[in-house]
Coordinates of C-alpha atoms and ligand atoms in Angstrom, one line a residue:
M1136 CA 30.8 -28.8 28.1
L1137 CA 29.8 -31.0 25.6
N1138 CA 26.5 -31.3 26.9
T1139 CA 25.0 -28.2 26.1
Y1140 CA 26.9 -27.9 23.2
V1141 CA 24.4 -31.1 21.7
N1142 CA 21.2 -30.0 23.9
S1143 CA 21.7 -26.4 22.3
I1144 CA 22.3 -28.2 18.7
F1145 CA 19.4 -30.5 19.9
L1146 CA 16.2 -27.3 20.7
I1147 CA 17.3 -25.9 17.3
Q1148 CA 16.0 -29.4 15.2
M1149 CA 13.6 -29.3 17.3
N1150 CA 12.7 -25.3 16.6
Y1151 CA 12.8 -26.5 13.1
K1152 CA 10.4 -29.5 13.0
A1153 CA 8.9 -27.2 15.4
A1154 CA 7.3 -25.7 11.9
L1155 CA 6.3 -28.5 10.4
N1156 CA 3.9 -29.3 12.7
S1157 CA 0.7 -29.0 9.9
P1158 CA -0.2 -32.7 9.3
I1159 CA 0.4 -31.0 5.2
F1160 CA 4.3 -31.3 6.1
S1161 CA 4.0 -35.3 6.5
I1162 CA 2.1 -35.3 3.6
I1163 CA 3.7 -33.8 0.9
S1164 CA 7.0 -36.2 2.5
K1165 CA 4.9 -39.0 2.3
S1166 CA 4.0 -38.1 -1.4
A1167 CA 7.7 -37.7 -2.5
K1168 CA 8.8 -41.3 -0.2
A1169 CA 6.1 -42.5 -3.1
L1170 CA 7.8 -40.7 -6.3
N1171 CA 10.8 -41.6 -4.8
V1172 CA 12.4 -37.4 -5.0
D1173 CA 13.8 -35.6 -2.7
A1174 CA 11.9 -32.5 -1.6
Y1175 CA 12.4 -29.5 0.6
V1176 CA 10.7 -26.5 1.6
I1177 CA 11.9 -23.0 0.6
G1178 CA 11.9 -19.3 1.2
G1179 CA 9.8 -17.2 2.8
F1180 CA 8.0 -19.7 5.2
V1181 CA 10.9 -20.7 6.9
R1182 CA 12.6 -17.4 7.2
D1183 CA 9.0 -16.3 8.4
F1184 CA 8.9 -19.6 11.3
I1185 CA 12.1 -18.1 12.7
L1186 CA 11.3 -14.5 12.9
K1187 CA 8.1 -15.8 14.5
R1188 CA 5.9 -13.5 11.4
G1189 CA 2.4 -15.6 11.7
T1190 CA 0.7 -18.1 10.4
A1191 CA 2.1 -18.6 6.7
K1192 CA -0.4 -17.3 3.5
D1193 CA 2.6 -19.9 0.9
I1194 CA 4.0 -21.6 1.1
D1195 CA 7.2 -22.9 -1.4
I1196 CA 7.9 -26.6 -1.9
V1197 CA 11.3 -27.8 -3.6
A1198 CA 12.1 -31.2 -5.5
I1199 CA 14.5 -32.9 -6.7
G1200 CA 12.5 -33.8 -9.6
S1201 CA 9.5 -32.8 -11.4
G1202 CA 7.3 -30.2 -9.2
I1203 CA 3.9 -30.4 -10.4
E1204 CA 4.2 -34.5 -10.9
L1205 CA 4.8 -33.7 -6.9
A1206 CA 2.0 -31.4 -6.8
K1207 CA -0.8 -34.3 -8.3
E1208 CA 0.3 -36.9 -5.6
V1209 CA 0.0 -34.4 -2.9
A1210 CA -3.4 -33.7 -4.4
K1211 CA -4.3 -37.3 -3.9
N1212 CA -3.4 -37.9 -0.7
L1213 CA -5.2 -35.0 0.6
P1214 CA -8.5 -35.5 2.3
N1215 CA -10.3 -33.2 -0.8
S1216 CA -8.6 -34.5 -3.4
P1217 CA -7.8 -30.8 -4.4
K1218 CA -7.1 -28.7 -7.5
V1219 CA -4.0 -28.6 -9.3
Q1220 CA -3.1 -26.2 -11.5
V1221 CA -0.4 -26.4 -13.6
F1222 CA 1.6 -23.4 -15.3
K1223 CA 3.5 -25.3 -17.8
T1224 CA 5.7 -22.7 -18.7
Y1225 CA 7.0 -22.2 -15.6
G1226 CA 7.2 -26.1 -14.5
T1227 CA 5.4 -25.3 -11.5
A1228 CA 1.8 -26.0 -10.0
M1229 CA 0.3 -24.6 -7.3
L1230 CA -2.7 -25.9 -5.0
R1231 CA -4.7 -25.6 -1.8
Y1232 CA -5.0 -26.0 1.9
N1233 CA -6.8 -24.7 4.2
D1234 CA -6.5 -21.3 2.4
I1235 CA -2.5 -21.7 2.1
E1236 CA -1.1 -21.9 -1.7
I1237 CA 1.4 -24.1 -2.0
E1238 CA 3.2 -23.8 -4.8
F1239 CA 5.6 -26.8 -6.2
V1240 CA 8.7 -25.9 -7.9
G1241 CA 11.3 -29.4 -9.4
A1242 CA 14.9 -27.8 -8.3
R1243 CA 16.1 -25.5 -11.2
R1244 CA 19.7 -23.4 -12.5
E1245 CA 18.4 -20.5 -14.0
S1246 CA 20.5 -18.5 -17.3
Y1247 CA 19.4 -14.7 -18.5
T1248 CA 20.2 -12.8 -20.8
E1249 CA 19.6 -8.9 -21.3
D1250 CA 17.0 -8.1 -22.0
S1251 CA 14.4 -9.9 -19.8
R1252 CA 13.7 -11.7 -16.4
N1253 CA 13.0 -14.6 -17.9
P1254 CA 15.4 -16.6 -17.4
K1255 CA 16.9 -20.1 -19.4
V1256 CA 15.6 -23.0 -16.9
E1257 CA 17.4 -26.4 -16.8
S1258 CA 17.1 -29.2 -13.9
G1259 CA 19.6 -29.2 -11.4
T1260 CA 20.4 -30.0 -7.9
L1261 CA 18.6 -28.2 -4.6
T1262 CA 21.9 -26.3 -4.7
D1263 CA 21.2 -25.1 -7.9
D1264 CA 18.2 -24.1 -6.5
Q1265 CA 19.2 -22.5 -3.5
N1266 CA 22.2 -19.9 -5.7
R1267 CA 18.9 -18.9 -8.0
R1268 CA 17.0 -17.7 -4.8
D1269 CA 18.1 -13.9 -4.1
F1270 CA 19.1 -13.6 -0.5
T1271 CA 21.0 -15.4 2.0
I1272 CA 17.8 -15.2 4.2
N1273 CA 15.1 -16.7 1.4
A1274 CA 17.5 -19.7 0.3
L1275 CA 16.9 -22.0 4.4
A1276 CA 15.5 -25.2 3.3
L1277 CA 13.6 -27.4 5.2
N1278 CA 14.2 -31.2 5.1
L1279 CA 10.7 -33.2 4.0
D1280 CA 12.8 -36.6 4.6
N1281 CA 11.3 -38.4 6.9
T1282 CA 15.1 -39.9 8.0
R1283 CA 16.4 -36.0 8.0
F1284 CA 12.7 -34.3 8.8
G1285 CA 12.9 -30.5 9.5
D1286 CA 17.1 -30.7 9.0
L1287 CA 17.7 -27.1 8.1
L1288 CA 19.8 -26.8 4.6
D1289 CA 21.6 -23.6 5.0
P1290 CA 24.6 -23.2 2.7
F1291 CA 25.8 -19.2 2.5
N1292 CA 24.4 -18.8 6.2
G1293 CA 21.4 -17.7 6.0
I1294 CA 20.3 -17.9 9.7
E1295 CA 23.5 -15.6 10.8
D1296 CA 21.9 -13.1 8.3
L1297 CA 18.4 -13.7 9.9
E1298 CA 19.8 -12.8 13.1
K1299 CA 22.4 -9.8 11.7
G1300 CA 18.9 -8.3 10.4
V1301 CA 21.0 -7.9 7.2
L1302 CA 19.6 -8.4 3.3
V1303 CA 22.6 -9.6 0.9
T1304 CA 22.4 -12.1 -2.3
P1305 CA 23.8 -15.0 -2.0
L1306 CA 25.9 -14.8 -5.6
D1307 CA 27.3 -12.0 -6.5
P1308 CA 24.1 -9.2 -6.2
D1309 CA 25.4 -7.1 -9.9
I1310 CA 24.5 -10.7 -11.7
T1311 CA 21.8 -11.2 -9.1
F1312 CA 20.5 -7.9 -10.0
S1313 CA 20.9 -7.4 -13.2
D1314 CA 19.3 -10.9 -14.1
D1315 CA 16.4 -10.2 -12.8
P1316 CA 15.6 -6.6 -11.5
L1317 CA 12.3 -6.8 -9.5
R1318 CA 14.8 -8.6 -6.6
M1319 CA 16.2 -5.2 -5.7
L1320 CA 12.2 -3.4 -5.5
R1321 CA 11.6 -7.0 -3.7
A1322 CA 15.3 -6.0 -1.5
I1323 CA 13.8 -2.8 -0.4
R1324 CA 10.0 -4.2 0.1
F1325 CA 12.3 -7.1 2.9
A1326 CA 13.6 -3.7 4.4
S1327 CA 10.6 -2.0 5.4
Q1328 CA 8.9 -5.1 6.4
L1329 CA 11.5 -7.1 8.2
N1330 CA 13.2 -3.7 9.7
F1331 CA 16.5 -5.1 8.1
Y1332 CA 19.4 -3.2 6.8
I1333 CA 20.6 -4.3 3.1
D1334 CA 24.4 -4.6 2.8
K1335 CA 26.6 -2.2 1.2
T1336 CA 27.8 -4.5 -1.9
T1337 CA 24.2 -5.2 -2.7
L1338 CA 22.4 -1.7 -2.2
A1339 CA 26.0 -0.2 -4.0
A1340 CA 24.4 -3.2 -6.8
I1341 CA 20.8 -2.3 -6.9
T1342 CA 22.4 1.1 -7.1
K1343 CA 24.3 0.6 -10.5
N1344 CA 21.3 -1.6 -11.5
S1345 CA 18.4 1.0 -11.1
S1346 CA 17.7 1.4 -13.9
R1347 CA 16.7 -2.2 -15.3
I1348 CA 13.8 -2.2 -13.6
K1349 CA 12.5 -0.8 -17.0
I1350 CA 12.1 -3.8 -17.9
I1351 CA 10.0 -5.3 -14.6
T1352 CA 6.7 -5.1 -15.5
N1353 CA 4.2 -2.6 -13.8
E1354 CA 2.1 -5.0 -12.0
R1355 CA 4.9 -6.2 -10.2
I1356 CA 6.2 -2.6 -9.1
V1357 CA 3.0 -1.9 -7.6
T1358 CA 2.8 -4.9 -5.4
E1359 CA 6.3 -4.4 -4.2
I1360 CA 5.2 -0.6 -3.6
N1361 CA 2.1 -1.8 -2.1
K1362 CA 4.4 -3.8 0.6
I1363 CA 6.2 -1.2 1.4
L1364 CA 3.4 1.2 2.1
S1365 CA 2.1 -2.3 4.6
S1366 CA 4.8 -2.4 6.8
S1367 CA 4.7 -0.2 9.6
K1368 CA 7.6 2.2 8.5
P1369 CA 7.2 2.4 4.9
S1370 CA 9.6 5.7 4.9
L1371 CA 12.3 3.1 4.7
G1372 CA 11.3 1.7 1.6
F1373 CA 10.5 5.4 0.0
L1374 CA 14.3 5.6 1.5
L1375 CA 15.5 3.2 0.2
L1376 CA 14.3 4.1 -3.1
E1377 CA 15.5 7.0 -3.0
E1378 CA 18.2 6.4 -2.3
T1379 CA 19.3 4.0 -5.1
G1380 CA 17.6 5.7 -8.2
L1381 CA 15.1 3.1 -8.0
L1382 CA 12.8 6.1 -7.6
Q1383 CA 12.5 8.5 -10.2
Y1384 CA 11.9 5.3 -12.5
I1385 CA 8.6 4.3 -10.6
L1386 CA 6.7 7.1 -8.7
P1387 CA 8.8 10.1 -11.0
E1388 CA 6.0 12.2 -9.1
L1389 CA 7.1 11.6 -5.6
S1390 CA 10.7 12.2 -7.3
A1391 CA 9.8 16.3 -8.1
L1392 CA 9.2 16.9 -4.6
K1393 CA 12.4 15.9 -3.2
G1394 CA 14.8 19.5 -2.9
I1395 CA 14.0 22.6 -0.9
D1396 CA 14.6 26.1 -2.9
E1397 CA 15.4 29.6 -2.0
I1398 CA 15.6 32.9 -3.5
E1399 CA 15.8 36.3 -1.1
G1400 CA 16.7 34.1 1.9
Q1401 CA 12.6 32.8 1.5
K1402 CA 13.1 28.8 2.0
H1403 CA 9.9 26.2 1.5
K1404 CA 9.7 22.7 3.4
D1405 CA 11.3 19.5 1.6
N1406 CA 8.0 18.4 0.3
F1407 CA 9.2 14.6 -0.1
Y1408 CA 11.1 14.3 3.3
H1409 CA 7.3 15.3 4.6
S1410 CA 5.3 13.1 2.8
L1411 CA 7.0 10.2 4.0
E1412 CA 6.6 11.6 7.3
V1413 CA 3.2 12.4 6.7
V1414 CA 3.0 8.6 5.5
D1415 CA 4.4 7.3 8.4
N1416 CA 2.6 8.5 11.0
I1417 CA -0.9 7.4 9.1
A1418 CA 0.6 3.8 9.2
K1419 CA 0.3 4.2 12.7
H1420 CA -3.8 4.9 12.8
T1421 CA -4.6 2.8 9.7
D1422 CA -4.0 -0.5 7.6
N1423 CA -5.9 1.0 4.2
V1424 CA -3.5 0.5 2.1
W1425 CA -5.7 3.2 0.3
L1426 CA -5.7 5.3 2.7
R1427 CA -1.8 5.2 3.3
W1428 CA -1.6 5.9 -1.0
A1429 CA -3.6 9.5 -0.5
A1430 CA -1.1 10.1 2.2
L1431 CA 2.5 9.6 0.2
L1432 CA 0.4 11.8 -2.6
H1433 CA -1.7 14.5 -0.8
D1434 CA 1.1 17.0 -2.2
I1435 CA 2.3 14.9 -5.8
G1436 CA 1.1 18.6 -7.3
K1437 CA 3.2 21.1 -5.3
A1438 CA 5.8 19.8 -8.0
P1439 CA 4.0 21.4 -11.4
T1440 CA 2.0 24.4 -9.4
K1441 CA 5.5 26.1 -7.9
K1442 CA 5.8 29.5 -7.7
F1443 CA 7.7 31.9 -6.0
N1444 CA 6.3 35.6 -5.2
K1445 CA 8.0 38.3 -3.9
K1446 CA 5.3 39.0 -1.8
I1447 CA 4.0 36.7 -0.3
G1448 CA 7.0 33.4 -0.9
W1449 CA 6.1 30.3 -2.1
T1450 CA 2.9 29.3 -3.3
F1451 CA 1.7 26.0 -4.8
H1452 CA -1.6 26.9 -5.9
A1453 CA -4.2 24.6 -6.5
H1454 CA -2.0 21.2 -5.6
E1455 CA -4.3 20.0 -4.3
F1456 CA -6.8 19.7 -7.5
E1457 CA -3.7 19.2 -9.8
G1458 CA -2.3 16.2 -7.1
S1459 CA -5.8 14.6 -7.9
K1460 CA -5.6 15.0 -12.1
M1461 CA -2.2 13.7 -11.2
V1462 CA -3.5 10.6 -9.4
Y1463 CA -4.9 9.3 -12.1
H1464 CA -1.8 9.6 -14.5
L1465 CA 0.0 7.4 -12.5
F1466 CA -2.8 5.0 -11.3
K1467 CA -2.9 4.6 -15.2
R1468 CA 0.7 4.8 -16.2
L1469 CA 1.4 1.5 -13.2
K1470 CA -1.9 -0.6 -14.5
M1471 CA -3.6 0.1 -11.6
P1472 CA -7.6 0.1 -11.1
L1473 CA -9.2 3.1 -12.4
N1474 CA -12.2 2.5 -9.8
D1475 CA -13.6 3.9 -6.9
K1476 CA -10.3 3.0 -5.1
M1477 CA -8.5 5.2 -7.8
K1478 CA -11.2 7.9 -7.1
Y1479 CA -11.3 7.9 -3.4
V1480 CA -7.5 8.6 -3.2
Q1481 CA -8.2 11.6 -5.7
K1482 CA -10.8 13.2 -3.3
L1483 CA -8.3 13.1 -0.2
V1484 CA -5.8 14.2 -1.6
L1485 CA -8.3 17.3 -3.3
M1486 CA -9.6 17.7 0.2
S1487 CA -6.0 16.9 2.2
S1488 CA -5.9 21.1 3.0
R1489 CA -9.0 21.3 4.0
P1490 CA -9.7 20.3 7.5
I1491 CA -6.6 22.6 8.1
V1492 CA -7.6 25.9 6.3
L1493 CA -11.0 24.9 8.8
A1494 CA -9.0 24.0 11.9
N1495 CA -7.0 27.3 11.2
D1496 CA -9.7 29.2 12.1
I1497 CA -12.6 29.2 14.5
V1498 CA -14.0 26.0 13.9
T1499 CA -17.6 26.8 13.0
D1500 CA -20.7 24.5 12.2
S1501 CA -21.6 25.2 9.3
A1502 CA -18.0 24.6 8.4
V1503 CA -18.2 21.0 9.4
R1504 CA -21.6 21.2 7.4
R1505 CA -19.8 21.6 4.3
L1506 CA -16.9 19.5 5.3
V1507 CA -19.0 16.4 5.5
F1508 CA -21.1 17.4 2.5
D1509 CA -18.4 18.2 0.7
A1510 CA -16.7 14.3 1.8
G1511 CA -19.8 11.4 2.4
D1512 CA -18.0 8.8 3.5
Y1513 CA -14.7 10.0 3.2
V1514 CA -14.9 12.2 6.2
D1515 CA -13.3 10.3 8.9
D1516 CA -10.6 9.1 6.5
L1517 CA -9.9 13.2 5.8
M1518 CA -9.6 14.0 9.2
T1519 CA -6.8 11.1 9.8
L1520 CA -5.4 12.1 6.8
C1521 CA -5.3 15.3 7.7
E1522 CA -3.5 14.5 11.3
A1523 CA -0.9 13.2 10.2
D1524 CA -0.2 15.8 8.3
I1525 CA 0.9 17.6 11.2
T1526 CA 4.7 16.9 11.0
T1527 CA 5.4 20.2 12.0
K1528 CA 8.3 20.8 15.0
N1529 CA 7.1 23.8 16.9
P1530 CA 5.0 22.1 19.9
K1531 CA 2.6 25.0 19.9
K1532 CA 1.5 24.6 16.3
F1533 CA 1.3 21.0 16.8
S1534 CA -0.9 20.6 20.3
K1535 CA -3.3 23.6 18.2
Y1536 CA -3.9 21.7 15.5
H1537 CA -4.5 18.5 17.1
N1538 CA -6.5 20.3 19.4
N1539 CA -8.2 22.0 16.2
F1540 CA -9.2 18.7 14.6
K1541 CA -10.7 17.1 18.1
I1542 CA -12.9 20.2 17.4
V1543 CA -13.4 19.0 13.8
R1544 CA -13.9 15.5 14.9
E1545 CA -16.3 16.1 17.6
K1546 CA -18.7 18.6 16.0
I1547 CA -18.7 15.9 12.9
I1548 CA -20.2 14.1 15.7
E1549 CA -22.4 16.7 16.5
V1550 CA -23.3 17.6 13.0
E1551 CA -23.9 14.3 11.7
A1552 CA -26.2 13.5 14.3
R1553 CA -28.1 16.5 14.2
D1554 CA -28.5 17.3 10.4
Q1555 CA -27.8 14.3 8.3
V1556 CA -25.8 16.0 5.7
R1557 CA -23.1 12.7 4.9
N1558 CA -24.7 12.0 1.6
F1559 CA -27.3 14.0 1.5
Q1560 CA -29.8 13.9 0.2
P1561 CA -32.7 17.1 -0.4
P1562 CA -35.1 16.9 2.0
I1563 CA -37.3 18.6 -1.4
T1564 CA -37.0 17.3 -4.9
G1565 CA -37.2 18.7 -8.5
E1566 CA -40.9 17.6 -8.2
D1567 CA -42.0 19.2 -5.5
I1568 CA -40.9 22.1 -6.5
M1569 CA -42.3 21.9 -10.2
K1570 CA -45.7 20.7 -8.6
L1571 CA -46.0 23.2 -6.1
F1572 CA -45.6 26.1 -8.7
N1573 CA -46.7 24.2 -11.7
L1574 CA -43.3 24.6 -13.9
K1575 CA -42.1 22.4 -16.3
P1576 CA -38.4 21.9 -16.1
S1577 CA -36.5 25.1 -16.0
R1578 CA -33.4 26.9 -14.2
E1579 CA -35.3 28.0 -11.4
I1580 CA -35.8 24.2 -10.2
G1581 CA -32.3 24.3 -9.8
V1582 CA -31.5 27.9 -8.4
I1583 CA -34.7 26.9 -5.3
K1584 CA -32.3 23.1 -4.8
D1585 CA -29.6 25.6 -4.4
K1586 CA -31.1 28.0 -2.4
I1587 CA -32.4 24.9 0.1
K1588 CA -29.0 22.9 0.2
E1589 CA -27.0 26.5 1.1
A1590 CA -29.1 27.6 4.0
I1591 CA -29.1 24.6 5.4
L1592 CA -24.8 24.1 4.9
E1593 CA -25.3 27.4 6.5
G1594 CA -27.5 26.3 9.6
E1595 CA -30.2 28.4 8.8
I1596 CA -32.7 26.4 8.4
S1597 CA -33.0 22.5 9.1
N1598 CA -32.1 19.5 7.5
N1599 CA -36.4 19.1 7.2
Y1600 CA -38.8 19.2 5.1
D1601 CA -40.8 21.4 6.7
E1602 CA -38.3 24.1 7.1
A1603 CA -37.0 23.7 3.7
Y1604 CA -40.8 24.2 2.4
Q1605 CA -41.6 27.5 3.1
L1606 CA -38.3 28.2 2.2
M1607 CA -39.1 26.6 -1.3
I1608 CA -42.5 29.5 -1.4
N1609 CA -40.5 32.0 -0.3
E1610 CA -37.3 32.0 -3.0
G1611 CA -40.0 30.7 -5.4
K1612 CA -41.9 34.1 -4.8
K1613 CA -38.6 35.8 -4.8
L1614 CA -38.5 34.6 -8.3
G1615 CA -41.9 35.8 -9.4
L1616 CA -43.5 32.4 -9.3
K1617 CA -47.0 31.5 -9.0
L1618 CA -48.6 29.0 -6.5
N1619 CA -49.7 25.8 -8.0
S1620 CA -54.0 26.9 -6.8
Ligands
ATP426 P1 6.1 -13.2 0.7 O1 5.7 -13.8 0.5 O2 6.2 -12.6 2.2 O3 5.7 -11.7 -0.3 P2 8.2 -14.4 -0.3 O4 10.1 -14.6 0.0 O5 8.0 -16.0 0.2 O6 8.0 -13.4 0.6 P3 7.5 -15.0 -2.5 O7 7.5 -14.4 -3.9 O8 6.2 -15.9 -1.9 O9 8.2 -14.1 -1.2 O10 8.8 -15.9 -2.9 C1 9.2 -17.3 -2.1 C2 10.7 -17.5 -2.3 O11 10.5 -18.3 -3.4 C3 11.1 -16.7 -1.7 O12 11.7 -17.1 -0.7 C4 13.0 -16.4 -2.7 O13 13.3 -17.8 -1.9 C5 12.5 -17.0 -4.0 N1 12.0 -16.4 -4.9 C6 10.4 -15.2 -5.3 N2 11.3 -14.4 -5.8 C7 12.2 -14.2 -6.2 C8 13.2 -13.6 -7.5 N3 12.9 -13.1 -8.5 N4 14.7 -14.1 -7.8 C9 15.1 -14.8 -6.7 N5 13.9 -15.5 -6.0 C10 12.8 -15.3 -5.5
MG427 MG1 5.9 -16.5 0.7

C-alpha cells in the first residue's frame, strides 16, 4: 500500500519534471542560483503541460527578487546571448529562446484602485504572487531550484480544478474581477478554449461586474474575442458572454440579434443563436479567424432592417448591405485593422446570401459564372460560409441545400477551367475599342466593354479575344460607330 502511494507521488514528480526537459530551464535554474534568488515557472505553461496542450509559445518565470536581473543573467548564459527587452514600468523583462517568449517578473503583491486595471505594485513572496493570479489553474508553479527541481507549488488546489475542468478565482471573485475586469473575459476565453465550466460564484461575480469591462482597452478585448473565435466550439464563449451581460458592452450588434418576435402568429428565427450555430459549423472547416468573424457577423444587418409585412411576414430587406457597413463601424470601434482583412469580412457578409439564392433554384452556369466573377478569390470561402449557414432542422431541406451547394462547387470548378472569370480581365480593352472605331475617351467605350462582359457572364460568347472582337464590331455598329479605315 505504502509502496503504491510512494510510486504515485514519484510518478507525479516525474511528470512535472518532464515539463522542464528543455535546456532553458536548467539555464534559468543556474542563473537564479548565481544571483541567489529563487525562481519558478508559473501559470499557463504549467497548466498547458498538465493538459497536454502541445508546445508552449510563451513561458512565465517568477523570481523572488528582480525579474529583470534574472532575465539579464539568463541571456548572458545562453549561447547566442539574446537581447533582453525590459519593461521598466511593469518590472518585467522578456527574451526569446527558439521562438518561445520567456517573460520574467519579480514576485509581487498588487493593490488596485477603482478606475484603472493597473495596480500599485510592491515586491512580495511567491504566495503573494500566486494570490494575484486570475484562476487557480493559472497559479500553479514549478520550482526551478536544483534541489527541488520540478516540485509543484499548488496553494489553491489548481490540480483538482484542472481535473474537474473548472475555472475559479483563488480569492474573492468579486474583488478579483473588479480589480482587473479583463479577467472576466479571460475566464470566458479559457472556458471556451479548454471546454471548462466557470464555478457558480465566479460566474455570478462576472455578471455582477460586467459593466466594469468598459475600462478595458479595445485591443485587449479583441485579443480575447479572437481566442474565443479560434476555439473549437466558439459558441461556448459567446453564450457565456451573453449570459453574463458582457456581450452588450463588447459586441452590441450581436446582442441586438437576440430574441424572437411574433406578430399575427408569424415568428422569425433567433438570429443570435443561429449566428452561433454558423460559427460552430464553420469552426469545423476552417481555422481562418477572419472567415470565422464573417460567420459571426453575417447576419448583424438583420436587427436594423427587420420589418413586418402583413402579406409576406418578417423581412430583412438588404440586411447583407447594411451588415457590411456595420462591419466597418464595428472594426473601427474595436480598433481592429481597417485593411484587407476588414474588406474580406465585409465582402463575405455582403455576399452571404448569394449562393443560397442560387441553390434554391436550378443551378445555371451563368449564375455560377456571376458568383465567381463577383466573389473573385473569396469564392471558396464564401461557399464554406454558406454551407455553415445551413442550420435548418428539416432533414429534407438540409440535404437539398447541401446537394445544391455540392453542384455549385462542381460548377465553380468547371466554369473556372473554361471561362476564367475569377479576377476577370476583359479580353478587349478600352484601347482596342478606341483604335477600332477611332474614338476619343467616351461613353460608348464603357457601353461596349459592359456588353462584352455581360455576354461572357451570360455564356453568350466565350471568354476569348476572337469572340469578344466580333461582338465589339457588332455592338459598335449598333451604336452607329464607323470602323477605322
Ligand atoms: P495563454 O498564453 O494561452 O493566453 P496564459 O494563462 O499563459 O494563457 P498569459 O497572458 O500568457 O496567459 O499570462 C501568463 C500568466 O499570468 C497566467 O497564467 C496567469 O497566471 C497570469 N495572468 C495573466 N493575465 C492575468 C490577469 N489579467 N490577472 C491575473 N493574472 C494574470
Ligand atoms: Mg501564456
